[in-house]
Coordinates of C-alpha atoms in Angstrom, one line a residue:
M1 CA 77.3 84.5 128.3
E2 CA 80.4 85.0 126.0
V3 CA 82.8 87.4 127.1
K4 CA 86.0 86.5 125.3
Q5 CA 87.3 89.1 123.0
N6 CA 90.8 90.7 122.6
I7 CA 91.0 91.9 126.2
P8 CA 93.0 95.2 125.5
D9 CA 90.7 95.9 122.7
V10 CA 87.5 95.4 124.7
K11 CA 88.7 97.3 127.8
D12 CA 90.0 100.2 126.0
R13 CA 86.9 100.5 123.6
I14 CA 84.6 100.3 126.9
L15 CA 87.0 102.9 128.6
E16 CA 87.0 105.4 125.9
V17 CA 83.0 105.2 125.3
S18 CA 82.4 105.5 128.8
R19 CA 84.4 108.6 129.1
K20 CA 82.4 110.1 126.3
L21 CA 79.3 109.3 127.7
F22 CA 80.0 110.4 131.2
I23 CA 81.2 113.7 130.0
K24 CA 78.2 114.1 127.8
N25 CA 75.6 112.9 130.0
G26 CA 76.9 112.8 133.3
Y27 CA 77.1 109.3 135.9
N28 CA 73.0 109.2 136.3
G29 CA 72.4 109.8 132.8
T30 CA 74.5 107.1 131.4
S31 CA 73.5 103.3 131.8
V32 CA 75.5 100.3 131.5
R33 CA 73.4 99.2 128.6
D34 CA 74.4 102.6 126.9
I35 CA 78.1 101.6 127.3
S36 CA 77.8 98.5 126.0
T37 CA 75.7 99.7 123.0
A38 CA 78.2 102.3 122.0
S39 CA 81.3 100.2 122.7
N40 CA 79.8 97.3 120.5
T41 CA 80.3 95.2 123.6
N42 CA 77.7 93.6 126.2
I43 CA 76.9 94.2 129.8
A44 CA 78.7 90.9 130.5
H45 CA 81.9 92.3 129.3
I46 CA 81.3 95.5 131.6
K47 CA 80.7 93.1 134.5
Y48 CA 83.6 91.0 133.9
Y49 CA 86.4 93.6 133.4
F50 CA 84.8 96.5 135.8
D51 CA 82.6 94.8 138.0
S52 CA 80.0 98.0 138.1
K53 CA 79.3 101.3 136.7
Y54 CA 80.5 103.1 139.6
N55 CA 84.0 101.3 139.4
L56 CA 84.4 102.1 135.6
F57 CA 83.2 105.9 136.7
E58 CA 85.9 105.8 139.0
I59 CA 88.7 105.2 136.5
I60 CA 87.4 107.9 134.4
F61 CA 87.5 110.2 137.4
E62 CA 91.2 109.4 138.5
E63 CA 92.4 110.1 134.9
A64 CA 90.4 113.4 134.8
F65 CA 91.7 114.1 138.5
D66 CA 95.2 113.5 137.5
V67 CA 94.8 115.8 134.6
L68 CA 93.5 118.3 136.8
V69 CA 96.0 118.2 139.5
K70 CA 99.2 118.3 137.1
R71 CA 98.2 121.1 135.3
I72 CA 97.0 123.2 138.2
E73 CA 100.5 122.3 139.5
Q74 CA 102.2 123.6 136.4
I75 CA 100.4 126.8 136.7
I76 CA 101.1 127.5 140.5
L77 CA 104.7 126.8 140.1
K78 CA 105.1 129.1 136.8
D79 CA 107.5 132.1 137.5
E80 CA 105.3 134.8 136.2
P81 CA 103.6 137.9 137.7
F82 CA 101.2 137.1 140.4
F83 CA 97.9 138.4 138.6
D84 CA 98.8 136.6 135.2
L85 CA 99.2 133.4 137.7
I86 CA 95.7 134.0 139.1
K87 CA 94.3 134.4 135.7
D88 CA 96.0 131.4 134.4
W89 CA 94.7 129.6 137.4
I90 CA 91.2 130.1 136.8
D91 CA 91.5 129.7 133.2
T92 CA 92.8 126.2 133.7
Y93 CA 90.2 125.4 136.2
Y94 CA 87.3 126.1 133.8
E95 CA 89.5 124.5 130.7
I96 CA 89.5 121.4 132.6
L97 CA 85.9 121.3 134.0
F98 CA 84.6 122.1 130.6
E99 CA 86.5 118.8 129.3
Y100 CA 85.5 116.9 132.4
P101 CA 82.4 118.3 133.8
M102 CA 81.7 115.3 135.9
I103 CA 84.5 116.2 138.2
P104 CA 82.4 118.2 140.7
I105 CA 79.6 115.9 140.7
F106 CA 81.9 113.0 141.6
L107 CA 83.7 115.0 144.2
L108 CA 80.5 116.1 146.0
N109 CA 79.4 112.4 146.1
E110 CA 82.5 111.2 147.8
V111 CA 82.5 114.0 150.3
N112 CA 78.9 112.5 151.2
Q113 CA 79.6 108.9 150.8
N114 CA 83.3 108.3 151.4
P115 CA 85.3 111.1 152.6
E116 CA 88.0 109.0 153.8
R117 CA 88.7 107.5 150.2
L118 CA 88.5 111.1 148.7
T119 CA 90.9 112.3 151.3
D120 CA 93.3 109.4 150.3
R121 CA 92.9 110.5 146.7
M122 CA 93.9 113.9 147.6
L123 CA 96.9 113.1 149.9
K124 CA 98.6 110.5 147.2
R125 CA 99.1 113.4 145.3
Q126 CA 101.0 115.3 147.7
P127 CA 98.9 118.8 147.6
I128 CA 100.8 120.1 150.7
Q129 CA 104.0 121.0 149.1
L130 CA 102.0 122.6 146.3
F131 CA 99.8 124.7 149.0
D132 CA 103.4 125.3 150.7
Y133 CA 104.6 127.0 147.5
L134 CA 101.4 128.9 147.0
S135 CA 101.8 130.2 150.5
M136 CA 105.2 131.3 150.0
R137 CA 104.2 133.1 146.8
V138 CA 101.3 134.7 148.5
E139 CA 103.6 136.1 151.4
K140 CA 106.1 137.2 148.9
E141 CA 103.3 139.3 147.1
V142 CA 102.1 140.6 150.4
E143 CA 105.4 141.6 151.3
K144 CA 106.1 143.6 148.0
G145 CA 102.8 145.1 148.4
T146 CA 101.4 143.4 145.2
I147 CA 98.2 142.3 147.0
V148 CA 96.4 143.0 150.5
K149 CA 97.5 140.8 153.3
T150 CA 95.8 137.7 152.4
C151 CA 95.1 134.0 154.0
P152 CA 96.8 131.5 151.2
L153 CA 94.1 129.0 152.3
D154 CA 91.2 131.6 152.0
L155 CA 92.4 132.2 148.4
A156 CA 92.8 128.7 147.4
L157 CA 89.1 127.9 148.7
N158 CA 87.6 131.1 147.0
V159 CA 89.2 130.0 143.7
L160 CA 88.3 126.7 143.9
S161 CA 84.6 127.3 144.8
L162 CA 83.9 130.1 142.4
C163 CA 85.3 127.9 139.6
V164 CA 83.6 124.6 140.6
F165 CA 80.0 125.4 141.9
P166 CA 78.9 127.1 138.5
F167 CA 79.5 123.4 137.2
M168 CA 78.0 121.6 140.0
F169 CA 75.0 123.7 139.8
G170 CA 74.9 123.4 136.0
P171 CA 71.9 120.9 135.7
L172 CA 69.8 122.8 137.9
A173 CA 70.7 126.2 136.7
I174 CA 69.6 125.2 133.1
R175 CA 66.4 124.3 134.1
V176 CA 65.7 127.2 136.5
A177 CA 67.1 129.8 134.1
D178 CA 65.3 127.8 131.0
K179 CA 68.9 127.7 129.2
S180 CA 70.0 125.2 126.9
K181 CA 73.5 123.4 127.6
D182 CA 74.9 125.6 124.8
E183 CA 73.5 128.5 126.2
Y184 CA 74.5 127.6 129.5
S185 CA 78.1 127.1 128.5
K186 CA 78.4 130.7 126.9
V187 CA 77.2 131.9 130.4
L188 CA 80.2 130.1 132.0
Q189 CA 82.5 131.5 129.7
D190 CA 81.5 135.0 130.5
H191 CA 81.4 134.1 134.2
K192 CA 85.1 133.0 134.0
E193 CA 85.9 136.5 133.0
Y194 CA 83.9 137.7 136.0
V195 CA 85.7 135.5 138.3
I196 CA 89.0 136.4 137.2
D197 CA 88.3 140.0 137.6
F198 CA 86.4 139.6 141.0
V199 CA 89.6 137.8 142.4
I200 CA 92.2 140.2 141.2
K201 CA 89.9 143.3 142.3
A202 CA 89.8 141.6 145.8
L203 CA 93.5 141.1 146.0
K204 CA 94.7 144.6 144.9
P205 CA 95.6 147.0 147.5

């Protein structure tokens, strides 16, 4: 089967279309044929350039994960009042997860199927330095009396789980609660405000 076209154009087209389809329909809801049809290529092109749908999804995930890490880093390193930082931190998680809703499912799959590879992905982005900075900031706020004595790791895990789980649970929640995607998006927007309020109240003396 003929696969010769302008390589950058074909690869970029496949990547752009894949990104949109994965975000809209998820990994399982997107087929190789869907991608080839929408990108005006064929299945042989996808096999030739990316080998498999999973490899293609990994590329999209890496892009999304880089965006997530860089933007969270910008928030954590900001010099602003601590409760403003908490609000911005949670806002950023929700903003990115609305933009890339496939991140939680991919993380869950990787935890189950290939935790070593996921660990390598995390470590190459040097999260320890960012966590050390957060820990230092938390300790300073405890000393100032701004917040109650708090384990920085507990805080990070609580914020992460409160933000990520509603997106991970989304497909099931839509069915169980009989909501449309738009209705559930509104639920998530309201839930974000609840999470911000919940975390800040838990930290206040």
